[in-house]
mmCIF file with all atom_site columns, C-alpha atoms in Angstrom:
data_model
loop_
_atom_site.group_PDB
_atom_site.id
_atom_site.type_symbol
_atom_site.label_atom_id
_atom_site.label_alt_id
_atom_site.label_comp_id
_atom_site.label_asym_id
_atom_site.label_entity_id
_atom_site.label_seq_id
_atom_site.pdbx_PDB_ins_code
_atom_site.Cartn_x
_atom_site.Cartn_y
_atom_site.Cartn_z
_atom_site.occupancy
_atom_site.B_iso_or_equiv
_atom_site.pdbx_formal_charge
_atom_site.auth_seq_id
_atom_site.auth_comp_id
_atom_site.auth_asym_id
_atom_site.auth_atom_id
_atom_site.pdbx_PDB_model_num
ATOM 1   C CA . UNK A 1 1   ? -5.119  0.155   3.489   1.00 0.00 ? 755 UNK A CA 1
ATOM 2   C CA . UNK A 1 2   ? -2.604  -0.364  0.704   1.00 0.00 ? 756 UNK A CA 1
ATOM 3   C CA . UNK A 1 3   ? -0.277  -2.238  3.065   1.00 0.00 ? 757 UNK A CA 1
ATOM 4   C CA . UNK A 1 4   ? -3.123  -4.369  4.409   1.00 0.00 ? 758 UNK A CA 1
ATOM 5   C CA . UNK A 1 5   ? -4.427  -5.483  0.996   1.00 0.00 ? 759 UNK A CA 1
ATOM 6   C CA . UNK A 1 6   ? -1.033  -5.686  -0.732  1.00 0.00 ? 760 UNK A CA 1
ATOM 7   C CA . UNK A 1 7   ? -0.548  -9.469  -0.554  1.00 0.00 ? 761 UNK A CA 1
ATOM 8   C CA . UNK A 1 8   ? -4.219  -10.422 -0.186  1.00 0.00 ? 762 UNK A CA 1
ATOM 9   C CA . UNK A 1 9   ? -5.069  -11.099 -3.818  1.00 0.00 ? 763 UNK A CA 1
ATOM 10  C CA . UNK A 1 10  ? -7.590  -8.229  -3.741  1.00 0.00 ? 764 UNK A CA 1
ATOM 11  C CA . UNK A 1 11  ? -7.239  -5.118  -5.865  1.00 0.00 ? 765 UNK A CA 1
ATOM 12  C CA . UNK A 1 12  ? -7.796  -2.030  -3.754  1.00 0.00 ? 766 UNK A CA 1
ATOM 13  C CA . UNK A 1 13  ? -9.510  0.837   -5.588  1.00 0.00 ? 767 UNK A CA 1
ATOM 14  C CA . UNK A 1 14  ? -9.346  4.483   -4.595  1.00 0.00 ? 768 UNK A CA 1
ATOM 15  C CA . UNK A 1 15  ? -11.849 6.957   -6.017  1.00 0.00 ? 769 UNK A CA 1
ATOM 16  C CA . UNK A 1 16  ? -11.569 10.700  -5.899  1.00 0.00 ? 770 UNK A CA 1
ATOM 17  C CA . UNK A 1 17  ? -14.375 12.335  -3.977  1.00 0.00 ? 771 UNK A CA 1
ATOM 18  C CA . UNK A 1 18  ? -16.909 13.600  -6.480  1.00 0.00 ? 772 UNK A CA 1
ATOM 19  C CA . UNK A 1 19  ? -20.218 15.388  -6.298  1.00 0.00 ? 773 UNK A CA 1
ATOM 20  C CA . UNK A 1 20  ? -22.356 12.742  -7.996  1.00 0.00 ? 774 UNK A CA 1
ATOM 21  C CA . UNK A 1 21  ? -25.472 14.448  -9.263  1.00 0.00 ? 775 UNK A CA 1
ATOM 22  C CA . UNK A 1 22  ? -24.260 17.888  -8.166  1.00 0.00 ? 776 UNK A CA 1
ATOM 23  C CA . UNK A 1 23  ? -25.902 17.554  -4.762  1.00 0.00 ? 777 UNK A CA 1
ATOM 24  C CA . UNK A 1 24  ? -23.190 17.492  -2.101  1.00 0.00 ? 778 UNK A CA 1
ATOM 25  C CA . UNK A 1 25  ? -21.910 21.056  -2.285  1.00 0.00 ? 779 UNK A CA 1
ATOM 26  C CA . UNK A 1 26  ? -18.283 19.948  -2.046  1.00 0.00 ? 780 UNK A CA 1
ATOM 27  C CA . UNK A 1 27  ? -15.248 21.968  -3.130  1.00 0.00 ? 781 UNK A CA 1
ATOM 28  C CA . UNK A 1 28  ? -12.463 20.695  -5.374  1.00 0.00 ? 782 UNK A CA 1
ATOM 29  C CA . UNK A 1 29  ? -9.728  21.766  -2.953  1.00 0.00 ? 783 UNK A CA 1
ATOM 30  C CA . UNK A 1 30  ? -11.293 19.636  -0.187  1.00 0.00 ? 784 UNK A CA 1
ATOM 31  C CA . UNK A 1 31  ? -10.645 16.387  -2.054  1.00 0.00 ? 785 UNK A CA 1
ATOM 32  C CA . UNK A 1 32  ? -7.470  14.375  -2.536  1.00 0.00 ? 786 UNK A CA 1
ATOM 33  C CA . UNK A 1 33  ? -6.477  13.960  -6.205  1.00 0.00 ? 787 UNK A CA 1
ATOM 34  C CA . UNK A 1 34  ? -5.368  10.536  -7.380  1.00 0.00 ? 788 UNK A CA 1
ATOM 35  C CA . UNK A 1 35  ? -1.875  11.861  -8.143  1.00 0.00 ? 789 UNK A CA 1
ATOM 36  C CA . UNK A 1 36  ? -1.444  12.593  -4.439  1.00 0.00 ? 790 UNK A CA 1
ATOM 37  C CA . UNK A 1 37  ? -2.657  9.099   -3.517  1.00 0.00 ? 791 UNK A CA 1
ATOM 38  C CA . UNK A 1 38  ? -0.091  7.593   -5.915  1.00 0.00 ? 792 UNK A CA 1
ATOM 39  C CA . UNK A 1 39  ? 2.607   9.789   -4.370  1.00 0.00 ? 793 UNK A CA 1
ATOM 40  C CA . UNK A 1 40  ? 1.697   8.791   -0.801  1.00 0.00 ? 794 UNK A CA 1
ATOM 41  C CA . UNK A 1 41  ? 1.526   5.055   -1.525  1.00 0.00 ? 795 UNK A CA 1
ATOM 42  C CA . UNK A 1 42  ? 4.558   5.122   -3.813  1.00 0.00 ? 796 UNK A CA 1
ATOM 43  C CA . UNK A 1 43  ? 6.690   6.759   -1.133  1.00 0.00 ? 797 UNK A CA 1
ATOM 44  C CA . UNK A 1 44  ? 6.293   3.664   1.068   1.00 0.00 ? 798 UNK A CA 1
ATOM 45  C CA . UNK A 1 45  ? 5.456   0.893   -1.384  1.00 0.00 ? 799 UNK A CA 1
ATOM 46  C CA . UNK A 1 46  ? 7.054   1.383   -4.820  1.00 0.00 ? 800 UNK A CA 1
ATOM 47  C CA . UNK A 1 47  ? 4.461   1.153   -7.612  1.00 0.00 ? 801 UNK A CA 1
ATOM 48  C CA . UNK A 1 48  ? 4.430   1.536   -11.382 1.00 0.00 ? 802 UNK A CA 1
ATOM 49  C CA . UNK A 1 49  ? 1.583   2.067   -13.865 1.00 0.00 ? 803 UNK A CA 1
ATOM 50  C CA . UNK A 1 50  ? 0.221   -0.862  -15.870 1.00 0.00 ? 804 UNK A CA 1
ATOM 51  C CA . UNK A 1 51  ? -2.032  -1.019  -18.921 1.00 0.00 ? 805 UNK A CA 1
ATOM 52  C CA . UNK A 1 52  ? -5.824  -1.126  -18.605 1.00 0.00 ? 806 UNK A CA 1
ATOM 53  C CA . UNK A 1 53  ? -7.552  -4.501  -18.814 1.00 0.00 ? 807 UNK A CA 1
ATOM 54  C CA . UNK A 1 54  ? -9.999  -3.280  -21.476 1.00 0.00 ? 808 UNK A CA 1
ATOM 55  C CA . UNK A 1 55  ? -10.991 -0.213  -23.498 1.00 0.00 ? 809 UNK A CA 1
ATOM 56  C CA . UNK A 1 56  ? -12.992 2.177   -21.347 1.00 0.00 ? 810 UNK A CA 1
ATOM 57  C CA . UNK A 1 57  ? -11.719 0.906   -17.992 1.00 0.00 ? 811 UNK A CA 1
ATOM 58  C CA . UNK A 1 58  ? -12.172 3.867   -15.667 1.00 0.00 ? 812 UNK A CA 1
ATOM 59  C CA . UNK A 1 59  ? -9.534  2.919   -13.094 1.00 0.00 ? 813 UNK A CA 1
ATOM 60  C CA . UNK A 1 60  ? -5.872  3.549   -13.787 1.00 0.00 ? 814 UNK A CA 1
ATOM 61  C CA . UNK A 1 61  ? -3.939  0.508   -12.618 1.00 0.00 ? 815 UNK A CA 1
ATOM 62  C CA . UNK A 1 62  ? -0.697  0.424   -10.645 1.00 0.00 ? 816 UNK A CA 1
ATOM 63  C CA . UNK A 1 63  ? 1.288   -2.622  -9.560  1.00 0.00 ? 817 UNK A CA 1
ATOM 64  C CA . UNK A 1 64  ? 3.730   -3.009  -6.728  1.00 0.00 ? 818 UNK A CA 1
ATOM 65  C CA . UNK A 1 65  ? 7.210   -3.291  -8.239  1.00 0.00 ? 819 UNK A CA 1
ATOM 66  C CA . UNK A 1 66  ? 7.903   -6.420  -6.200  1.00 0.00 ? 820 UNK A CA 1
ATOM 67  C CA . UNK A 1 67  ? 4.920   -8.133  -7.873  1.00 0.00 ? 821 UNK A CA 1
ATOM 68  C CA . UNK A 1 68  ? 2.826   -8.443  -4.712  1.00 0.00 ? 822 UNK A CA 1
ATOM 69  C CA . UNK A 1 69  ? -0.397  -6.997  -6.095  1.00 0.00 ? 823 UNK A CA 1
ATOM 70  C CA . UNK A 1 70  ? -1.984  -3.900  -7.555  1.00 0.00 ? 824 UNK A CA 1
ATOM 71  C CA . UNK A 1 71  ? -4.129  -0.884  -6.772  1.00 0.00 ? 825 UNK A CA 1
ATOM 72  C CA . UNK A 1 72  ? -6.487  1.122   -8.926  1.00 0.00 ? 826 UNK A CA 1
ATOM 73  C CA . UNK A 1 73  ? -7.363  4.800   -8.958  1.00 0.00 ? 827 UNK A CA 1
ATOM 74  C CA . UNK A 1 74  ? -10.554 6.296   -10.325 1.00 0.00 ? 828 UNK A CA 1
ATOM 75  C CA . UNK A 1 75  ? -9.683  9.894   -11.174 1.00 0.00 ? 829 UNK A CA 1
ATOM 76  C CA . UNK A 1 76  ? -13.163 11.142  -12.021 1.00 0.00 ? 830 UNK A CA 1
ATOM 77  C CA . UNK A 1 77  ? -12.383 14.772  -11.201 1.00 0.00 ? 831 UNK A CA 1
ATOM 78  C CA . UNK A 1 78  ? -8.665  15.380  -11.837 1.00 0.00 ? 832 UNK A CA 1
ATOM 79  C CA . UNK A 1 79  ? -8.496  13.181  -14.976 1.00 0.00 ? 833 UNK A CA 1
ATOM 80  C CA . UNK A 1 80  ? -12.063 12.857  -16.341 1.00 0.00 ? 834 UNK A CA 1
ATOM 81  C CA . UNK A 1 81  ? -12.795 9.781   -18.429 1.00 0.00 ? 835 UNK A CA 1
ATOM 82  C CA . UNK A 1 82  ? -16.036 11.049  -19.985 1.00 0.00 ? 836 UNK A CA 1
ATOM 83  C CA . UNK A 1 83  ? -14.951 10.286  -23.567 1.00 0.00 ? 837 UNK A CA 1
ATOM 84  C CA . UNK A 1 84  ? -14.626 6.561   -22.877 1.00 0.00 ? 838 UNK A CA 1
ATOM 85  C CA . UNK A 1 85  ? -17.298 6.191   -20.189 1.00 0.00 ? 839 UNK A CA 1
ATOM 86  C CA . UNK A 1 86  ? -20.108 3.696   -20.699 1.00 0.00 ? 840 UNK A CA 1
ATOM 87  C CA . UNK A 1 87  ? -21.444 3.847   -17.131 1.00 0.00 ? 841 UNK A CA 1
ATOM 88  C CA . UNK A 1 88  ? -25.021 4.313   -15.996 1.00 0.00 ? 842 UNK A CA 1
ATOM 89  C CA . UNK A 1 89  ? -26.213 5.249   -12.528 1.00 0.00 ? 843 UNK A CA 1
ATOM 90  C CA . UNK A 1 90  ? -29.568 4.167   -11.102 1.00 0.00 ? 844 UNK A CA 1
ATOM 91  C CA . UNK A 1 91  ? -30.723 6.171   -8.097  1.00 0.00 ? 845 UNK A CA 1
ATOM 92  C CA . UNK A 1 92  ? -32.750 4.839   -5.183  1.00 0.00 ? 846 UNK A CA 1
ATOM 93  C CA . UNK A 1 93  ? -35.662 6.917   -6.527  1.00 0.00 ? 847 UNK A CA 1
ATOM 94  C CA . UNK A 1 94  ? -35.632 5.007   -9.818  1.00 0.00 ? 848 UNK A CA 1
ATOM 95  C CA . UNK A 1 95  ? -33.926 7.615   -11.969 1.00 0.00 ? 849 UNK A CA 1
ATOM 96  C CA . UNK A 1 96  ? -31.457 6.428   -14.598 1.00 0.00 ? 850 UNK A CA 1
ATOM 97  C CA . UNK A 1 97  ? -28.526 8.761   -15.196 1.00 0.00 ? 851 UNK A CA 1
ATOM 98  C CA . UNK A 1 98  ? -26.341 8.453   -18.294 1.00 0.00 ? 852 UNK A CA 1
ATOM 99  C CA . UNK A 1 99  ? -23.585 10.527  -16.689 1.00 0.00 ? 853 UNK A CA 1
ATOM 100 C CA . UNK A 1 100 ? -22.152 10.150  -13.195 1.00 0.00 ? 854 UNK A CA 1
ATOM 101 C CA . UNK A 1 101 ? -22.243 13.931  -12.796 1.00 0.00 ? 855 UNK A CA 1
ATOM 102 C CA . UNK A 1 102 ? -25.795 14.454  -14.126 1.00 0.00 ? 856 UNK A CA 1
ATOM 103 C CA . UNK A 1 103 ? -28.300 16.187  -11.874 1.00 0.00 ? 857 UNK A CA 1
ATOM 104 C CA . UNK A 1 104 ? -31.383 14.971  -13.752 1.00 0.00 ? 858 UNK A CA 1
ATOM 105 C CA . UNK A 1 105 ? -32.133 11.540  -15.131 1.00 0.00 ? 859 UNK A CA 1
ATOM 106 C CA . UNK A 1 106 ? -34.820 9.417   -16.746 1.00 0.00 ? 860 UNK A CA 1
ATOM 107 C CA . UNK A 1 107 ? -37.696 8.032   -14.695 1.00 0.00 ? 861 UNK A CA 1
ATOM 108 C CA . UNK A 1 108 ? -37.535 4.242   -15.037 1.00 0.00 ? 862 UNK A CA 1
ATOM 109 C CA . UNK A 1 109 ? -39.464 3.513   -11.850 1.00 0.00 ? 863 UNK A CA 1
ATOM 110 C CA . UNK A 1 110 ? -42.750 4.502   -13.480 1.00 0.00 ? 864 UNK A CA 1
ATOM 111 C CA . UNK A 1 111 ? -41.972 2.377   -16.514 1.00 0.00 ? 865 UNK A CA 1
ATOM 112 C CA . UNK A 1 112 ? -41.098 -0.669  -14.418 1.00 0.00 ? 866 UNK A CA 1
ATOM 113 C CA . UNK A 1 113 ? -43.950 -0.407  -11.938 1.00 0.00 ? 867 UNK A CA 1
ATOM 114 C CA . UNK A 1 114 ? -46.761 0.627   -14.203 1.00 0.00 ? 868 UNK A CA 1
ATOM 115 C CA . UNK A 1 115 ? -49.643 1.200   -11.785 1.00 0.00 ? 869 UNK A CA 1
ATOM 116 C CA . UNK A 1 116 ? -48.204 -1.017  -9.031  1.00 0.00 ? 870 UNK A CA 1
ATOM 117 C CA . UNK A 1 117 ? -48.000 0.324   -5.491  1.00 0.00 ? 871 UNK A CA 1
ATOM 118 C CA . UNK A 1 118 ? -44.924 0.088   -3.257  1.00 0.00 ? 872 UNK A CA 1
ATOM 119 C CA . UNK A 1 119 ? -46.418 -3.001  -1.598  1.00 0.00 ? 873 UNK A CA 1
ATOM 120 C CA . UNK A 1 120 ? -46.718 -4.848  -4.924  1.00 0.00 ? 874 UNK A CA 1
#
């Protein structure tokens, strides 16, 4: 994927597998940490780290040393960014979570719908 998107003008993002909402039953040793992704890509396409675009950016940025593009890595498990995170997650059931790893959230569906049915 890194080779394919390298000269495309698109920034390819990799995210570590994470158990969002503590519901998948995954194990840490079954995932691939971002450091390993950097090592794999860097062994074929030399890359170097670059500064974030803004405070609180969750992806670490890497550019190809020949200037042909960049990739990003979201290291939510191996390098947590909780201290700078400003993300919210809205589930399909209408629950608002203030943490990506939270297992319980706030019911906003009831607030938004009032007494409306699914059809309304």
